[in-house]
CSV table of C-alpha atoms and ligand atoms in Angstrom, one decimal:
chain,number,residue,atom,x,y,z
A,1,UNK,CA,21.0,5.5,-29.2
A,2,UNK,CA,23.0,2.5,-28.2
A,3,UNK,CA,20.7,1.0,-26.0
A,4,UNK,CA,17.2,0.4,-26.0
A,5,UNK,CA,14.6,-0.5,-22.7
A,6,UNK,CA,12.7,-3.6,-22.9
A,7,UNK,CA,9.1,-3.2,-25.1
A,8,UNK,CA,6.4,-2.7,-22.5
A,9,UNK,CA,2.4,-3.3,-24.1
A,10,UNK,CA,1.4,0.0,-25.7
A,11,UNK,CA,-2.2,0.5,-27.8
A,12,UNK,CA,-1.2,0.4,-31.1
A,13,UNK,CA,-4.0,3.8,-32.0
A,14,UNK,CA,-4.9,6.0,-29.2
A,15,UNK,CA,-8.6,5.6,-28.6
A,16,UNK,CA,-10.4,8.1,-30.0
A,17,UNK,CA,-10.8,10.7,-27.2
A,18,UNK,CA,-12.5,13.8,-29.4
A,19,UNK,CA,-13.8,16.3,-27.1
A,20,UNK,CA,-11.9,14.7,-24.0
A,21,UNK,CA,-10.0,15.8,-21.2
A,22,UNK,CA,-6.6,16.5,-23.3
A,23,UNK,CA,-8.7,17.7,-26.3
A,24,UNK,CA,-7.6,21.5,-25.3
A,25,UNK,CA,-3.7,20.5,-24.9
A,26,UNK,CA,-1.9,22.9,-27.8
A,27,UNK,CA,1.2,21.4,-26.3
A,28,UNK,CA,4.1,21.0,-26.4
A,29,UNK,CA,4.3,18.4,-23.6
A,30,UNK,CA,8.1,17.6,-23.3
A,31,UNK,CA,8.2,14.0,-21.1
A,32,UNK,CA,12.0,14.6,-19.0
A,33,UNK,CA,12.5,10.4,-18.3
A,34,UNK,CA,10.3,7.8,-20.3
A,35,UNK,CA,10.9,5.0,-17.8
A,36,UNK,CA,8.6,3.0,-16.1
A,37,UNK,CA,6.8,6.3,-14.4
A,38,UNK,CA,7.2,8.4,-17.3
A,39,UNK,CA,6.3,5.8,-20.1
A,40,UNK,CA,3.3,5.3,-17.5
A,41,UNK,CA,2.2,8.6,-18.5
A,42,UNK,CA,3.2,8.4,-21.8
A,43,UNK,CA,0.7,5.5,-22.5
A,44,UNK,CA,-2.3,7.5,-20.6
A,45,UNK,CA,-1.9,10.4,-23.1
A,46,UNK,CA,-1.7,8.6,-26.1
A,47,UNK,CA,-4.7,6.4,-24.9
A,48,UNK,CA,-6.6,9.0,-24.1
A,49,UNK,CA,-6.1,10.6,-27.9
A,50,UNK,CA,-3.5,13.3,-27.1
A,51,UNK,CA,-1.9,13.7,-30.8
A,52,UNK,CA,1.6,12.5,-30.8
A,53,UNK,CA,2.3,15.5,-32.5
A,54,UNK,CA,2.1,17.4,-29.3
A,55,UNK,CA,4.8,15.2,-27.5
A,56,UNK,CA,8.3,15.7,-27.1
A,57,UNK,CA,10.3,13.0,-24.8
A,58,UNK,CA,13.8,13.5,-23.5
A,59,UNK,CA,15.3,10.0,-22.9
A,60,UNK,CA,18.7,8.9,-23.3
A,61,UNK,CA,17.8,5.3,-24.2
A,62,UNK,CA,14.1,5.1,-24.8
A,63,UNK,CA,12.2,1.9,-25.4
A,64,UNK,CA,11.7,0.4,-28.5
A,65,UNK,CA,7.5,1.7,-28.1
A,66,UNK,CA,8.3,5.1,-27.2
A,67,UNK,CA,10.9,5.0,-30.5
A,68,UNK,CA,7.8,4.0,-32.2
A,69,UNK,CA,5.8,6.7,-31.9
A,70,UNK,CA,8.0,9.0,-33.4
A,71,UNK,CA,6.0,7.3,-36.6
A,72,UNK,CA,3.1,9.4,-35.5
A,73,UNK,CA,4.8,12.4,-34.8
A,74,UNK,CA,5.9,12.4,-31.2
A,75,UNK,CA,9.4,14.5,-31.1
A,76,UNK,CA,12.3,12.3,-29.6
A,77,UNK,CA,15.2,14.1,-27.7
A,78,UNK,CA,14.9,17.6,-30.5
A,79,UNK,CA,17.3,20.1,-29.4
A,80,UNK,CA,15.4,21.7,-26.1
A,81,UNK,CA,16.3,25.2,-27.1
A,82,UNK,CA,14.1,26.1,-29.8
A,83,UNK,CA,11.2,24.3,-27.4
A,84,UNK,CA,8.2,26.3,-26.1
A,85,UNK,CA,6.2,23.7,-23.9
A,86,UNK,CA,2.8,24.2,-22.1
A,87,UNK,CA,4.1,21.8,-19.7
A,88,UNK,CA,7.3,19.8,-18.4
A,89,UNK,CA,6.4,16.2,-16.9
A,90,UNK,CA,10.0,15.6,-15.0
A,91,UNK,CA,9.9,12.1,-14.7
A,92,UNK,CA,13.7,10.9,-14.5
A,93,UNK,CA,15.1,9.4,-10.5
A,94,UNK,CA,15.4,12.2,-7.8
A,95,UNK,CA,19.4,11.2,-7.7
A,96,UNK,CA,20.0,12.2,-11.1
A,97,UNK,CA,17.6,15.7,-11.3
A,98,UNK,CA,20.5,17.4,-9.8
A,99,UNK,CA,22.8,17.3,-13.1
A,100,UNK,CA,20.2,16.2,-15.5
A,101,UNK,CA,17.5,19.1,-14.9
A,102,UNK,CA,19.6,22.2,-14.9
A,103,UNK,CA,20.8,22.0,-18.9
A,104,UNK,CA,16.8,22.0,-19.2
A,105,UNK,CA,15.6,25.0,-16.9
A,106,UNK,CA,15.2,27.7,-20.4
A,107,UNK,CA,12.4,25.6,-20.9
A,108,UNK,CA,10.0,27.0,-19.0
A,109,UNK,CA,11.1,30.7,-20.0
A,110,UNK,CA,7.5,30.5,-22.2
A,111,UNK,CA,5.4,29.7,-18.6
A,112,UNK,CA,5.4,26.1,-19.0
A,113,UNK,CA,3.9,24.1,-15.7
A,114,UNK,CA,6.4,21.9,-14.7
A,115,UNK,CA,4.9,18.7,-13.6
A,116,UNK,CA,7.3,16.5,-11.3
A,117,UNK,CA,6.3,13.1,-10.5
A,118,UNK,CA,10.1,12.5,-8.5
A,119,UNK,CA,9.9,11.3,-4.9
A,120,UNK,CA,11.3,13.8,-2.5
A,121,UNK,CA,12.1,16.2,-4.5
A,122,UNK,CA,10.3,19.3,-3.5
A,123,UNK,CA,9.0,22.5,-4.9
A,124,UNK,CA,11.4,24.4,-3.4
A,125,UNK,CA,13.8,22.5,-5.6
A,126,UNK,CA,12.0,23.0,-8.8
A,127,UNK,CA,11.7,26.6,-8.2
A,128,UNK,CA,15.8,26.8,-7.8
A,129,UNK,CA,16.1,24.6,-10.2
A,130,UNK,CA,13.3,26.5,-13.3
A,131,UNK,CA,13.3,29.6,-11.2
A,132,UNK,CA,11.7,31.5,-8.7
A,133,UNK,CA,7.8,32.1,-9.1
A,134,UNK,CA,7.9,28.9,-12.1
A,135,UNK,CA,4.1,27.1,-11.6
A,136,UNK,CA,5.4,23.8,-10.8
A,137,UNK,CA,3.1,21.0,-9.4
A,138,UNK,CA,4.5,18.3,-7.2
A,139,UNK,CA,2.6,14.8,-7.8
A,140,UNK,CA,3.6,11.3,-6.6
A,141,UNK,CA,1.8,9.0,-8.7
A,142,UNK,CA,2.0,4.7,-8.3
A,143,UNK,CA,2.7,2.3,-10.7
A,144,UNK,CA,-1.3,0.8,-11.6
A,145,UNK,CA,-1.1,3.5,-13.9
A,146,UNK,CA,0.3,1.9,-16.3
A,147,UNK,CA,-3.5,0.1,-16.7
A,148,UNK,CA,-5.0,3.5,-15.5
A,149,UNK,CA,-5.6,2.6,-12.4
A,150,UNK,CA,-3.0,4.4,-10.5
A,151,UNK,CA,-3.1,6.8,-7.6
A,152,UNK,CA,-1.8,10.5,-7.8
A,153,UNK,CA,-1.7,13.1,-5.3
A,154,UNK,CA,-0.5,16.4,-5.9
A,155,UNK,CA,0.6,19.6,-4.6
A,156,UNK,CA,1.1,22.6,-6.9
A,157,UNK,CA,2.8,26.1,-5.2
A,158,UNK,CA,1.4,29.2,-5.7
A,159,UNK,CA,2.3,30.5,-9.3
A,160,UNK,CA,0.2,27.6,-10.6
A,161,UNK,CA,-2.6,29.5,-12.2
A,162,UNK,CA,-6.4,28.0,-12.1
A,163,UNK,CA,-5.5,26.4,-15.8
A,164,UNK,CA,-2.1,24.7,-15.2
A,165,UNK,CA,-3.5,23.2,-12.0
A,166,UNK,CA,-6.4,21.9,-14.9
A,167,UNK,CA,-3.7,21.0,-17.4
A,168,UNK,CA,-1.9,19.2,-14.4
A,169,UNK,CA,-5.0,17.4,-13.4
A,170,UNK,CA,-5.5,16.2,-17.1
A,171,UNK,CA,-2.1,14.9,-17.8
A,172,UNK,CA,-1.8,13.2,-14.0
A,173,UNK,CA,-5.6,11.6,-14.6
A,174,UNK,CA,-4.7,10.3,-17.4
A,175,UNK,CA,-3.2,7.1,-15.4
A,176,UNK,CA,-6.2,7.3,-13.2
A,177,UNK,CA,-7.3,9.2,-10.4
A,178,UNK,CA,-5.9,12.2,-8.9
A,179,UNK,CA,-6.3,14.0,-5.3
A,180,UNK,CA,-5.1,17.1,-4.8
A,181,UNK,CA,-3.4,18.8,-0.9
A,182,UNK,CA,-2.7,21.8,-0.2
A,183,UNK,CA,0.1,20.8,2.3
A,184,UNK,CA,3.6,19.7,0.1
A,185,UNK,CA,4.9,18.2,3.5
A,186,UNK,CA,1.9,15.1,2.9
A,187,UNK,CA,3.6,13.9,-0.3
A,188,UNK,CA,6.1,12.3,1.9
A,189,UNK,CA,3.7,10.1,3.7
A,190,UNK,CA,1.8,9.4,0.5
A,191,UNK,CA,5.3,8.6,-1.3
A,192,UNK,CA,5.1,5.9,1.8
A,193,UNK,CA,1.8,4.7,1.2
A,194,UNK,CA,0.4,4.6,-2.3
A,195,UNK,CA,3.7,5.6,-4.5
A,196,UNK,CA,5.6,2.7,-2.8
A,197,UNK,CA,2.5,0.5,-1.8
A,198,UNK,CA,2.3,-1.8,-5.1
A,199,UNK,CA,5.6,-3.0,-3.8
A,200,UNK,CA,3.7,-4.2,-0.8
A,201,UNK,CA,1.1,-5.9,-2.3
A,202,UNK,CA,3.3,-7.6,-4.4
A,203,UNK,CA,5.4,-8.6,-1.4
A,204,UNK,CA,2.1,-9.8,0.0
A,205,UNK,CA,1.2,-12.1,-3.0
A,206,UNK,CA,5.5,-13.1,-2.7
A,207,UNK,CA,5.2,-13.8,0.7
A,208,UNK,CA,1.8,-15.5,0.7
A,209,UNK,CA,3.2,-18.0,-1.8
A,210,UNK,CA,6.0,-18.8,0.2
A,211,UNK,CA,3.8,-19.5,3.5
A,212,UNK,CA,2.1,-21.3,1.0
A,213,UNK,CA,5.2,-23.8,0.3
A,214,UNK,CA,6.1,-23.8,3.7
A,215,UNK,CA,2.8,-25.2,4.5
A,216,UNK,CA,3.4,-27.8,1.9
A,217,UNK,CA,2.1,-26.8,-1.3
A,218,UNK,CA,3.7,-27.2,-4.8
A,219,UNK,CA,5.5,-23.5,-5.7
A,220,UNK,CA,3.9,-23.2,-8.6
A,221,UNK,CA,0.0,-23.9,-7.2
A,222,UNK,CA,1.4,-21.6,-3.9
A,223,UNK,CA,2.2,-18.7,-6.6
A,224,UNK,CA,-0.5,-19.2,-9.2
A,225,UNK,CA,-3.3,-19.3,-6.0
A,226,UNK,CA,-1.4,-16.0,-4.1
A,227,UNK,CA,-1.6,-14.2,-7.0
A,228,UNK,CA,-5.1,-14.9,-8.1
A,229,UNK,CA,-5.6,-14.4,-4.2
A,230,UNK,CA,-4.2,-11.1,-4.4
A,231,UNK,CA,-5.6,-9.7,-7.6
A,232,UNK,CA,-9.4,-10.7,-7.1
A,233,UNK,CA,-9.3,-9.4,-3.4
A,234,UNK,CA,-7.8,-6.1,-4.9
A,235,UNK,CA,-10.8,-6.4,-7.8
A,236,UNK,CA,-13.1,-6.9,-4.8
A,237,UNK,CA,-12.0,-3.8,-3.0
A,238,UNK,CA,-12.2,-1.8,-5.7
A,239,UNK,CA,-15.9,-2.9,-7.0
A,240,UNK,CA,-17.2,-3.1,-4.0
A,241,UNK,CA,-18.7,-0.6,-2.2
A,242,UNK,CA,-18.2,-2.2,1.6
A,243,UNK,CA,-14.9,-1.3,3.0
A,244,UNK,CA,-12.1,-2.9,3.5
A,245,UNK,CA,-12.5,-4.0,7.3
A,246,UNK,CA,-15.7,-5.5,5.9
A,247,UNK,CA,-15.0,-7.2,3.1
A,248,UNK,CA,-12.4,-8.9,5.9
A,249,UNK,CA,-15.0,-9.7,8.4
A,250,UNK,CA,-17.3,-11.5,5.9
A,251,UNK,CA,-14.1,-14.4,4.8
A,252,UNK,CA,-13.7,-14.4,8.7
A,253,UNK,CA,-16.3,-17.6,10.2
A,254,UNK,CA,-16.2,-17.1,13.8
A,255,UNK,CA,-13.7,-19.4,14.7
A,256,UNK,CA,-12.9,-20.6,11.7
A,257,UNK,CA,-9.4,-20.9,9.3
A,258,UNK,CA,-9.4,-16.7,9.1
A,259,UNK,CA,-10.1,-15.8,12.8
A,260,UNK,CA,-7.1,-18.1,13.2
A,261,UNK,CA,-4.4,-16.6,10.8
A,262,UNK,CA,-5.6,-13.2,12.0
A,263,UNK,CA,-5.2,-13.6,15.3
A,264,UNK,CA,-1.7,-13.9,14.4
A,265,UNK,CA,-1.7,-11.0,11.5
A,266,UNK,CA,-3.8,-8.4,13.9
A,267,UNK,CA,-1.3,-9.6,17.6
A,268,UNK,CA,-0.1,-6.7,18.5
A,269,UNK,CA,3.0,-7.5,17.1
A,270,UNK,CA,1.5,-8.5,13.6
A,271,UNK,CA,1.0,-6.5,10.5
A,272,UNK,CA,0.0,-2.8,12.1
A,273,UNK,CA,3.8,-2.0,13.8
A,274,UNK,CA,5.6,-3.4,10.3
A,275,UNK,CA,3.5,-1.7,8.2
A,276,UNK,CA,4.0,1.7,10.6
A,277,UNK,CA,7.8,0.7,10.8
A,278,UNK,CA,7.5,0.4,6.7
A,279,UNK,CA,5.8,3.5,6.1
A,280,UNK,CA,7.7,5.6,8.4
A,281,UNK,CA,11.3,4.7,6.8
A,282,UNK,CA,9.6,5.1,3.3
A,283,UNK,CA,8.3,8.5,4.4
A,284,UNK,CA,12.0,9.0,6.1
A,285,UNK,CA,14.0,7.9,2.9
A,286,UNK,CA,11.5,11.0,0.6
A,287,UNK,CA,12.2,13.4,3.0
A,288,UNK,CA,16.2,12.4,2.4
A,289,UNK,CA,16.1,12.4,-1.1
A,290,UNK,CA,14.8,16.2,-1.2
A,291,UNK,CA,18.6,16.5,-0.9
B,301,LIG,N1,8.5,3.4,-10.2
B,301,LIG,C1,7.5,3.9,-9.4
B,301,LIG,O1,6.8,3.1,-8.8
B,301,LIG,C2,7.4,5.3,-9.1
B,301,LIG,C3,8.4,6.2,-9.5
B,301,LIG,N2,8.2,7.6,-9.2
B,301,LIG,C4,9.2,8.5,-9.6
B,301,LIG,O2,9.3,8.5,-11.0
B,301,LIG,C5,10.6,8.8,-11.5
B,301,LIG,C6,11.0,7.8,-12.5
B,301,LIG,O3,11.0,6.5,-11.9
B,301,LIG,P1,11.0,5.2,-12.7
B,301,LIG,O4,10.1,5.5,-13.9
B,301,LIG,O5,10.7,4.1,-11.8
B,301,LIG,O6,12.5,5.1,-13.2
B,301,LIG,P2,13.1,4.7,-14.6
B,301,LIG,O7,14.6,4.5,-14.3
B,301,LIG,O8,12.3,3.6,-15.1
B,301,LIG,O9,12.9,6.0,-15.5
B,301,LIG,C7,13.7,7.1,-15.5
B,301,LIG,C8,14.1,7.4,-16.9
B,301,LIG,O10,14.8,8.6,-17.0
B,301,LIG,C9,15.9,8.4,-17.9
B,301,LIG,N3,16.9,9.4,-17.8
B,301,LIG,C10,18.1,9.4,-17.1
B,301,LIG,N4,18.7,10.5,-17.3
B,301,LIG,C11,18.0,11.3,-18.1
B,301,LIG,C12,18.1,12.6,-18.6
B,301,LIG,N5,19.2,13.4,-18.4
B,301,LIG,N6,17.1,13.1,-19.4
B,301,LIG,C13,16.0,12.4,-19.7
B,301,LIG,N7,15.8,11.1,-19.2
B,301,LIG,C14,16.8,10.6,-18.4
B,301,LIG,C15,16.4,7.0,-17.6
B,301,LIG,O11,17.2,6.5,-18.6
B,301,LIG,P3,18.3,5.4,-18.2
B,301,LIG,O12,17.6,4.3,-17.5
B,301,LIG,O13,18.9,5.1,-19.5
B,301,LIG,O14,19.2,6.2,-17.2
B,301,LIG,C16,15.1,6.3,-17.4
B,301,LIG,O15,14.6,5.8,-18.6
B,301,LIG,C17,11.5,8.8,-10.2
B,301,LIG,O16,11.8,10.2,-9.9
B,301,LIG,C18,10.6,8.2,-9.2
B,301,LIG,O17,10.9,8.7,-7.9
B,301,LIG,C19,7.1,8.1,-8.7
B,301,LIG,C20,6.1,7.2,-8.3
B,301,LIG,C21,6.2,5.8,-8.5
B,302,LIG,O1,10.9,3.7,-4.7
B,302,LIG,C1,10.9,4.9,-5.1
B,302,LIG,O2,11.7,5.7,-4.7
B,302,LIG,C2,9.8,5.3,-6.1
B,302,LIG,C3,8.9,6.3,-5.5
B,302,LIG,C4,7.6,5.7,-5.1
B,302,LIG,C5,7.8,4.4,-5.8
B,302,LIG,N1,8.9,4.2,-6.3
């Protein structure tokens, strides 16, 4: 290994998890890409007390946490060949699954699920890529799953037997929750919406701050009260059990500060058409990237 990726926070012991959903794993797992996504998911299992003994992760340059698990027995880039996994978690970019999944398709000779969280890439792909009639499950997941609060949806084909759609639902809940469609040609649309929509709410808090400044603020106040902004509305919407239009109406005095900046945010040129505009080119750029 030449390189290592920067050290992300990992729990130092898995919490004990006796009993839970990953209890029944006999494994192997074999992680493909331990990146940001993958390491995501990485984190989930050990947290929820999946023995590291179970793991194998395929990653060229791993970071130095994912290196450190090897201490408790997670397998780091074995030879695939001798490998029998229970399940495949592809989590490396869509531009490189072209030449880096092929070398790896004898590893579902056993009836591993492959699991792939890759945008645009489709199960039509994974299928030429693993084999006709391989159960393969098509998931887009977000990045709040790194504190297990991400978003998953998934699609699985048909050769995904009642179990590997319930070992697919334990791995993918492990970073939070998980929906399941039945139609693959949604995932674009959600790829749009929740697998890209951090990035949007972090634009929001970016942009906010700058407003902020603009209206003649300090940076550092504009950014330390946009983010705090940002977070505890989030932490709002998610405790609460009024909806989002809601929660909006009751910061919104009649005639007040809100009614004023929404006016602008709610014109018909405000916030709706750029967020459609958004969505549609990230639902545009998935369906390109099925190649
Ligand atoms: N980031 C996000 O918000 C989301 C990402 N996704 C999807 O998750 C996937 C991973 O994205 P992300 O985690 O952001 O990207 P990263 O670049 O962080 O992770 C990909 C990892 O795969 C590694 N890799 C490259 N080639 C191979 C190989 N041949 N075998 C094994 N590992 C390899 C990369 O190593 P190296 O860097 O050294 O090349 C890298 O560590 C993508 O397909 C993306 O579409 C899905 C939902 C959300
Ligand atoms: O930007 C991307 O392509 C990936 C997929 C969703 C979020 N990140």
């Amino acid at each position: 290994m030449s390189q290592s990726k920067p050290e992300t926070k990992r729990p130092a012991k898995p919490a004990s998890a006796a009993g839970g959903p990953l209890h029944g794993i006999k494994g192997p797992v074999v992680l493909v890409g331990a990146g940001k996504m993958g390491g995501a998911l990485l984190d989930g299992w050990l947290r929820l007390g999946l023995d590291a003994r179970k793991i194998v992760v395929l990653e060229p340059h791993p970071s130095a946490d994912v290196a450190a698990q090897a201490i408790g027995g997670l397998r780091l880039n074995p030879d695939p060949a001798g490998l029998k996994p229970e399940a495949v978690v592809l989590a490396v970019k869509p531009q490189t699954a072209a030449e880096a999944l092929p070398p790896l398709a004898g590893l579902t000779a056993a009836g591993a699920v492959v699991i792939s969280i890759m945008a645009g890439k489709t199960l039509g792909f994974l299928e030429q890529v693993f084999g006709a009639g391989t159960p393969a499950v098509r998931a887009m997941p977000n990045t709040p799953a790194a504190i297990g609060r991400g978003m998953t949806v998934a699609v699985a084909n048909a050769a995904v037997p009642e179990a590997g759609r319930t070992l697919a639902q334990n791995l993918l809940g492990a970073t939070g929750k998980v929906d399941w469609v039945a139609e693959e040609g949604l995932i674009d649309a959600v790829t749009a919406v929740s697998g890209s929509g951090p990035a949007y709410v972090f634009l929001l808090a970016e942009s906010l701050a700058r407003a902020g400044v603009a209206a003649g603020l300090p940076a550092e106040l504009a950014e330390k009260i946009a983010r705090e902004t940002v977070a505890g509305a989030g932490e709002l919407l998610f405790r609460s059990p009024l909806d989002a239009a809601t929660l909006r109406k009751n910061v919104t005095s009649p005639g007040g500060t809100t009614a004023a900046a929404l006016d602008v945010l709610m014109a018909k040129d405000g916030l709706d058409p750029l967020l459609e505009k958004a969505v549609a080119a990230a639902t545009r750029r998935s369906r390109e990237l099925a190649g």
